mmCIF file of C-alpha atoms in Angstrom:
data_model
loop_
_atom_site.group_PDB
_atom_site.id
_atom_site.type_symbol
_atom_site.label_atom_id
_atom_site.label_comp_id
_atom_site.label_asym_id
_atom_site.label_seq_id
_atom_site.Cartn_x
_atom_site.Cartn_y
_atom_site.Cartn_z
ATOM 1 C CA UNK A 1 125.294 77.800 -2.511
ATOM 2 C CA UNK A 2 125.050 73.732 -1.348
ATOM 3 C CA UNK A 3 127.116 70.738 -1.308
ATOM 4 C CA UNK A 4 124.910 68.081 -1.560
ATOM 5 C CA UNK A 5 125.982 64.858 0.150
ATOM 6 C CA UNK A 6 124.764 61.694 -1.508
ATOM 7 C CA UNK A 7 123.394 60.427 2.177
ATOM 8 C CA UNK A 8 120.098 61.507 3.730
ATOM 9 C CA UNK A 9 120.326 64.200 6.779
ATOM 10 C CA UNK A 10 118.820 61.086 9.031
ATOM 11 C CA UNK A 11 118.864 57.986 7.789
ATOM 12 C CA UNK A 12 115.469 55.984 7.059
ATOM 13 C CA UNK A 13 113.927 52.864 7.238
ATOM 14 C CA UNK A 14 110.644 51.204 7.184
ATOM 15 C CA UNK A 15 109.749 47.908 8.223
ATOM 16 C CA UNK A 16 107.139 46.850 5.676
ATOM 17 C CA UNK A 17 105.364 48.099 2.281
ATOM 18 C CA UNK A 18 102.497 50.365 3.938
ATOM 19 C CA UNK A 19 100.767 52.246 1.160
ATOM 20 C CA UNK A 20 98.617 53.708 4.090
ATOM 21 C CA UNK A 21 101.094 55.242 5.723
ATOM 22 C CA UNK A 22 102.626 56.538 2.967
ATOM 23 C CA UNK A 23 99.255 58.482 1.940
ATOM 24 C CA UNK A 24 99.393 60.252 5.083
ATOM 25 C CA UNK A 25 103.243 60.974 4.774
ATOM 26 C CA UNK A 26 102.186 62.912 1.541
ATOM 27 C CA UNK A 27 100.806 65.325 3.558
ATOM 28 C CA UNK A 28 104.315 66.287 4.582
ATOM 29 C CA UNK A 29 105.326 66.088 0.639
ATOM 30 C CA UNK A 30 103.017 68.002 -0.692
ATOM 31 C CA UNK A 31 100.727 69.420 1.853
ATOM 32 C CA UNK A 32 100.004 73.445 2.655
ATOM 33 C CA UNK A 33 102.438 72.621 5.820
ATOM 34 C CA UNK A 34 104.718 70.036 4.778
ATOM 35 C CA UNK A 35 108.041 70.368 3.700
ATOM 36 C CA UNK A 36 108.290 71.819 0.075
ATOM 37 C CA UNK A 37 105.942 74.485 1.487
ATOM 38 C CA UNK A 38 108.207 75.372 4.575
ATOM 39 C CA UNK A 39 111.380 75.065 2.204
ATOM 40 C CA UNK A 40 110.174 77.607 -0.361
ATOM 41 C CA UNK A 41 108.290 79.898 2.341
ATOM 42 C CA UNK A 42 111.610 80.271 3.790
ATOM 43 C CA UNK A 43 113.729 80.700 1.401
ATOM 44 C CA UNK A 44 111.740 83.623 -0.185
ATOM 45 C CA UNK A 45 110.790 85.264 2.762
ATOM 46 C CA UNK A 46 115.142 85.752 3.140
ATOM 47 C CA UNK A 47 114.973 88.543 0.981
ATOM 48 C CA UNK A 48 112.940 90.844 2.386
ATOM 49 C CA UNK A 49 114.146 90.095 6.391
ATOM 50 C CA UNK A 50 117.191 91.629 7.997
ATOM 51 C CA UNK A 51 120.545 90.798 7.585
ATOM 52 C CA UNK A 52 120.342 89.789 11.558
ATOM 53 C CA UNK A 53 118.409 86.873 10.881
ATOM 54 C CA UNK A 54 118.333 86.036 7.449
ATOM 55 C CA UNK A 55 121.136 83.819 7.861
ATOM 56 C CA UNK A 56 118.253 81.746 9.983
ATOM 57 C CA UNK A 57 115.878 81.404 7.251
ATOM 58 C CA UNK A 58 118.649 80.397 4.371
ATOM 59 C CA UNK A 59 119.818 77.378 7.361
ATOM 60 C CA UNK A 60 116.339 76.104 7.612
ATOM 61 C CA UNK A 61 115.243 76.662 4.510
ATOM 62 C CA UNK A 62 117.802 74.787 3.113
ATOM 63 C CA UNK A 63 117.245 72.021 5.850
ATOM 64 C CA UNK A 64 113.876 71.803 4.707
ATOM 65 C CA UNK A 65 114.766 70.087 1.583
ATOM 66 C CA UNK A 66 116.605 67.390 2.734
ATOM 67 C CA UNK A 67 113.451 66.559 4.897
ATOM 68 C CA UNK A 68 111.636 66.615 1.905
ATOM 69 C CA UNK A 69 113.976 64.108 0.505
ATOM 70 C CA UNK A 70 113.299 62.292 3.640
ATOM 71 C CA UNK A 71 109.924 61.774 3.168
ATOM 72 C CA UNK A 72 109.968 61.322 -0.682
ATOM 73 C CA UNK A 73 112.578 57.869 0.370
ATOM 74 C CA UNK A 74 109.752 57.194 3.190
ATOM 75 C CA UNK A 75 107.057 57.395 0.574
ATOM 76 C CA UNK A 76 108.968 55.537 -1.879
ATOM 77 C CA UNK A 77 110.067 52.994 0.589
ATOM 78 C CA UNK A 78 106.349 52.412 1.680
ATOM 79 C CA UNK A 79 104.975 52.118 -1.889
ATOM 80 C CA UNK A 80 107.697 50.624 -3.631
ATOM 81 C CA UNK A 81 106.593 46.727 -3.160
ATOM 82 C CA UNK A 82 102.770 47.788 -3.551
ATOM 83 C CA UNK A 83 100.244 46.175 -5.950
ATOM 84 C CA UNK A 84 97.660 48.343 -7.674
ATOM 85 C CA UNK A 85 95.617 46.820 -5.694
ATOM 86 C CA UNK A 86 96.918 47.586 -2.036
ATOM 87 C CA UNK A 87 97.437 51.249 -3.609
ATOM 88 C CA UNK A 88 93.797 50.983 -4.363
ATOM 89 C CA UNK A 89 92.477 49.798 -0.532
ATOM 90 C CA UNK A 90 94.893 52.361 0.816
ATOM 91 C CA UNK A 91 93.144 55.250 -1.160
ATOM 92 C CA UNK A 92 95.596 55.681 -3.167
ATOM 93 C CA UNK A 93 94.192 54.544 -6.283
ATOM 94 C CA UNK A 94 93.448 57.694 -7.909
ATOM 95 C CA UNK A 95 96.714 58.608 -7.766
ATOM 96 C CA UNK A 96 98.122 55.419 -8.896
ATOM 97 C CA UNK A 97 95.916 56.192 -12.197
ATOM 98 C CA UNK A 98 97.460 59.877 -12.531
ATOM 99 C CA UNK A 99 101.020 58.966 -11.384
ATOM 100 C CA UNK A 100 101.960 55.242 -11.077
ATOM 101 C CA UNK A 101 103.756 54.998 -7.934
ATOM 102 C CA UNK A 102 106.205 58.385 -8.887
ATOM 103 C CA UNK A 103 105.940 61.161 -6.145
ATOM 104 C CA UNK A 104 103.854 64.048 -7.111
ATOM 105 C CA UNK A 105 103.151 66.914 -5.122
ATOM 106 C CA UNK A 106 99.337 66.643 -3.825
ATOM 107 C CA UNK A 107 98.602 67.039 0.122
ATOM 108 C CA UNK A 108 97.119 63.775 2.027
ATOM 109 C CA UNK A 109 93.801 64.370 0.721
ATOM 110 C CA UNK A 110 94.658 64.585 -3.238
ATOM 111 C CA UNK A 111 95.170 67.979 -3.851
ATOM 112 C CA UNK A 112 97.827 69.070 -5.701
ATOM 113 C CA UNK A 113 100.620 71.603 -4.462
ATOM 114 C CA UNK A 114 99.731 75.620 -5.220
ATOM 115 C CA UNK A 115 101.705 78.100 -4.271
ATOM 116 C CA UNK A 116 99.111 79.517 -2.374
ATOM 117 C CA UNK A 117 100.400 77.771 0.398
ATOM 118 C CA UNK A 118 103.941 80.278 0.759
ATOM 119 C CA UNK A 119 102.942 83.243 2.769
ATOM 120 C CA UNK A 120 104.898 85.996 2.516
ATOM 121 C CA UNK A 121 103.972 89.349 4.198
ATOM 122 C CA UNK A 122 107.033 91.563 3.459
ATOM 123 C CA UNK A 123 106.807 92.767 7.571
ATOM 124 C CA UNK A 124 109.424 90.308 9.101
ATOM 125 C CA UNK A 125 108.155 89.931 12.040
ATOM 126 C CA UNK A 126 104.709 89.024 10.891
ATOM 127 C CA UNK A 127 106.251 86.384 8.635
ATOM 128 C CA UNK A 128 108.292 84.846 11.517
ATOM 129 C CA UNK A 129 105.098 84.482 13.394
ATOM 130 C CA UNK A 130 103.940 82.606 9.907
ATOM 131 C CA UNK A 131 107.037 80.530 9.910
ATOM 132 C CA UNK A 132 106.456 79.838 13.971
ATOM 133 C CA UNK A 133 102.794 78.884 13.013
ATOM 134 C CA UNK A 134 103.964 76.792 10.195
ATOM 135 C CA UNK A 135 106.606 74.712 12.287
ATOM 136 C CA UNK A 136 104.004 73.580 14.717
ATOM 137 C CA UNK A 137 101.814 72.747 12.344
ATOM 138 C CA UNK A 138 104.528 69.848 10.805
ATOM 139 C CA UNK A 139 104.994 68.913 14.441
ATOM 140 C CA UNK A 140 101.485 67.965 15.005
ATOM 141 C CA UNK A 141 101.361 67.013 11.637
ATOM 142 C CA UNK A 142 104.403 64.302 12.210
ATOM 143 C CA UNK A 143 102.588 63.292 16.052
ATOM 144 C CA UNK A 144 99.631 63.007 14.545
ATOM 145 C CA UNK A 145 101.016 60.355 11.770
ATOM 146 C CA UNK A 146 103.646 58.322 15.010
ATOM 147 C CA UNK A 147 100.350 58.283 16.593
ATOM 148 C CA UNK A 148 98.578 56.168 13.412
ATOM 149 C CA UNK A 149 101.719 53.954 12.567
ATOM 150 C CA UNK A 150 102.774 50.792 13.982
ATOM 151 C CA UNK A 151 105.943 51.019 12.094
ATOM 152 C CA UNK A 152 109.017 51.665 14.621
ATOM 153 C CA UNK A 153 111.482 52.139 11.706
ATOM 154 C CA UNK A 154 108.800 55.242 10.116
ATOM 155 C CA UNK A 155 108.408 56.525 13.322
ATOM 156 C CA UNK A 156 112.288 57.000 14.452
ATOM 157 C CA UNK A 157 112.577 58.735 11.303
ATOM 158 C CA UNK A 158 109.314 60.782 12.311
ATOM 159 C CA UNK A 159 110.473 61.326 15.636
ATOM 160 C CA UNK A 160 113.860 62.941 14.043
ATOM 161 C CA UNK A 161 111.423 65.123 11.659
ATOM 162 C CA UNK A 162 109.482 66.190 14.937
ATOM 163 C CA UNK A 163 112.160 67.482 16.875
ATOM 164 C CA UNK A 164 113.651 69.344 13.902
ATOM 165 C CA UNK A 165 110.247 71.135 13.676
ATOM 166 C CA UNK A 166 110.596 71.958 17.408
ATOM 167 C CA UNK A 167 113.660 73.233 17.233
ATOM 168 C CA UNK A 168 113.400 75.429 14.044
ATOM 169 C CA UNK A 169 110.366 76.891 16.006
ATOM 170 C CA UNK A 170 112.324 77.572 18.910
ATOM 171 C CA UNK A 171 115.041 79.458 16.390
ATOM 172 C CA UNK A 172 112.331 81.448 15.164
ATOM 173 C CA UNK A 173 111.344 82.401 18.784
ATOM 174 C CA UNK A 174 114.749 84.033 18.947
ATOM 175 C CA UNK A 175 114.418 85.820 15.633
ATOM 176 C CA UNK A 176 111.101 87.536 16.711
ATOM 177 C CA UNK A 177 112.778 88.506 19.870
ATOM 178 C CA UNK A 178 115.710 89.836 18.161
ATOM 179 C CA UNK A 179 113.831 91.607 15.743
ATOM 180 C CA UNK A 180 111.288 93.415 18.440
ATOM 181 C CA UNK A 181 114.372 94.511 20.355
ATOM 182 C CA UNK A 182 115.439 96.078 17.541
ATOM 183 C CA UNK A 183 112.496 97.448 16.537
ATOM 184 C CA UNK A 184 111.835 99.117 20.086
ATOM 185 C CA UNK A 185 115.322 100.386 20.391
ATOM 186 C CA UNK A 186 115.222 103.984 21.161
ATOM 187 C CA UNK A 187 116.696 105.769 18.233
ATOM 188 C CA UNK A 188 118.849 108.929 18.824
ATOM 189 C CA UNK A 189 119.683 111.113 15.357
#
């Protein structure tokens, strides 16, 4: 189903070990709208939409994981040079105890991943509106995090993340609109 390309889909860089921004950027790891989430959400949600759009959700789906790659090299770039102690001051040190500097999935605030956070309503148009909501989420998410980093190398990389988000909302626009025109087609037997 993939070819996997040993390169990242944008390529990152950071300009300093910044164990603060990285807790923040594991909001888009492991958070309820980061990218794992989005990735799985989509990917399920492919079997029960129509074969007019479904096509859209295995894309996006699928480019949802190498933005989760993304931000696990962001993470790891930003922690990799850390002491226990700056992982400590950054708020991190819990999670240094539990996980040494390996990436775990836990949202920004320390709780771990659930599955919980795939929603997955079986009426396709209702879960577009999910996916729309979810998508604008990770943009403000990813503004929200430019807006708190004075890193210009983390934030080109954010900026790339942010537009994807836009524009896999924007695709899900169309998929609603596809969908409703379908659905309100007169039917003639």
């Amino acid at each position: 189903m993939w070819v996997y390309e040993k390169k990242l889909q944008y390529p990152v860089k950071v300009s300093t070990c910044n164990p603060r921004l990285a807790k923040y950027l594991i909001e888009q790891y492991g958070g309820a709208d980061g990218e794992l989430s989005a990735a799985l959400r989509y990917l399920n949600q492919r079997y029960t939409i129509p074969d007019k759009v479904v096509g859209l959700l295995n894309d996006i789906g699928t480019e949802e994981f190498a933005h989760l790659e993304m931000i696990a090299t962001l993470i790891y770039k930003l922690t990799k040079d850390a002491t226990p102690a700056q992982l400590e001051e950054a708020g991190l040190g819990a999670y240094y105890v539990n996980h040494d500097q390996a990436l775990y999935y836990q949202n920004a605030a320390g709780s771990p991943w659930t599955a919980t956070y795939i929603q997955a309503k079986g009426d396709p148009i209702a879960d577009l509106y999910e996916d729309i909501a979810a998508e604008e989420k990770a943009r403000a998410t990813y503004q929200w995090i430019i807006d708190l980093s004075d890193d210009p190398f983390l934030n080109d990389s954010l900026k790339f993340l942010r537009e994807r988000e836009i524009v896999h909302s924007q695709r899900f626009h169309e998929a609603v609109e596809i969908l409703k025109e379908e659905r309100d087609r007169k039917k003639i037997f």
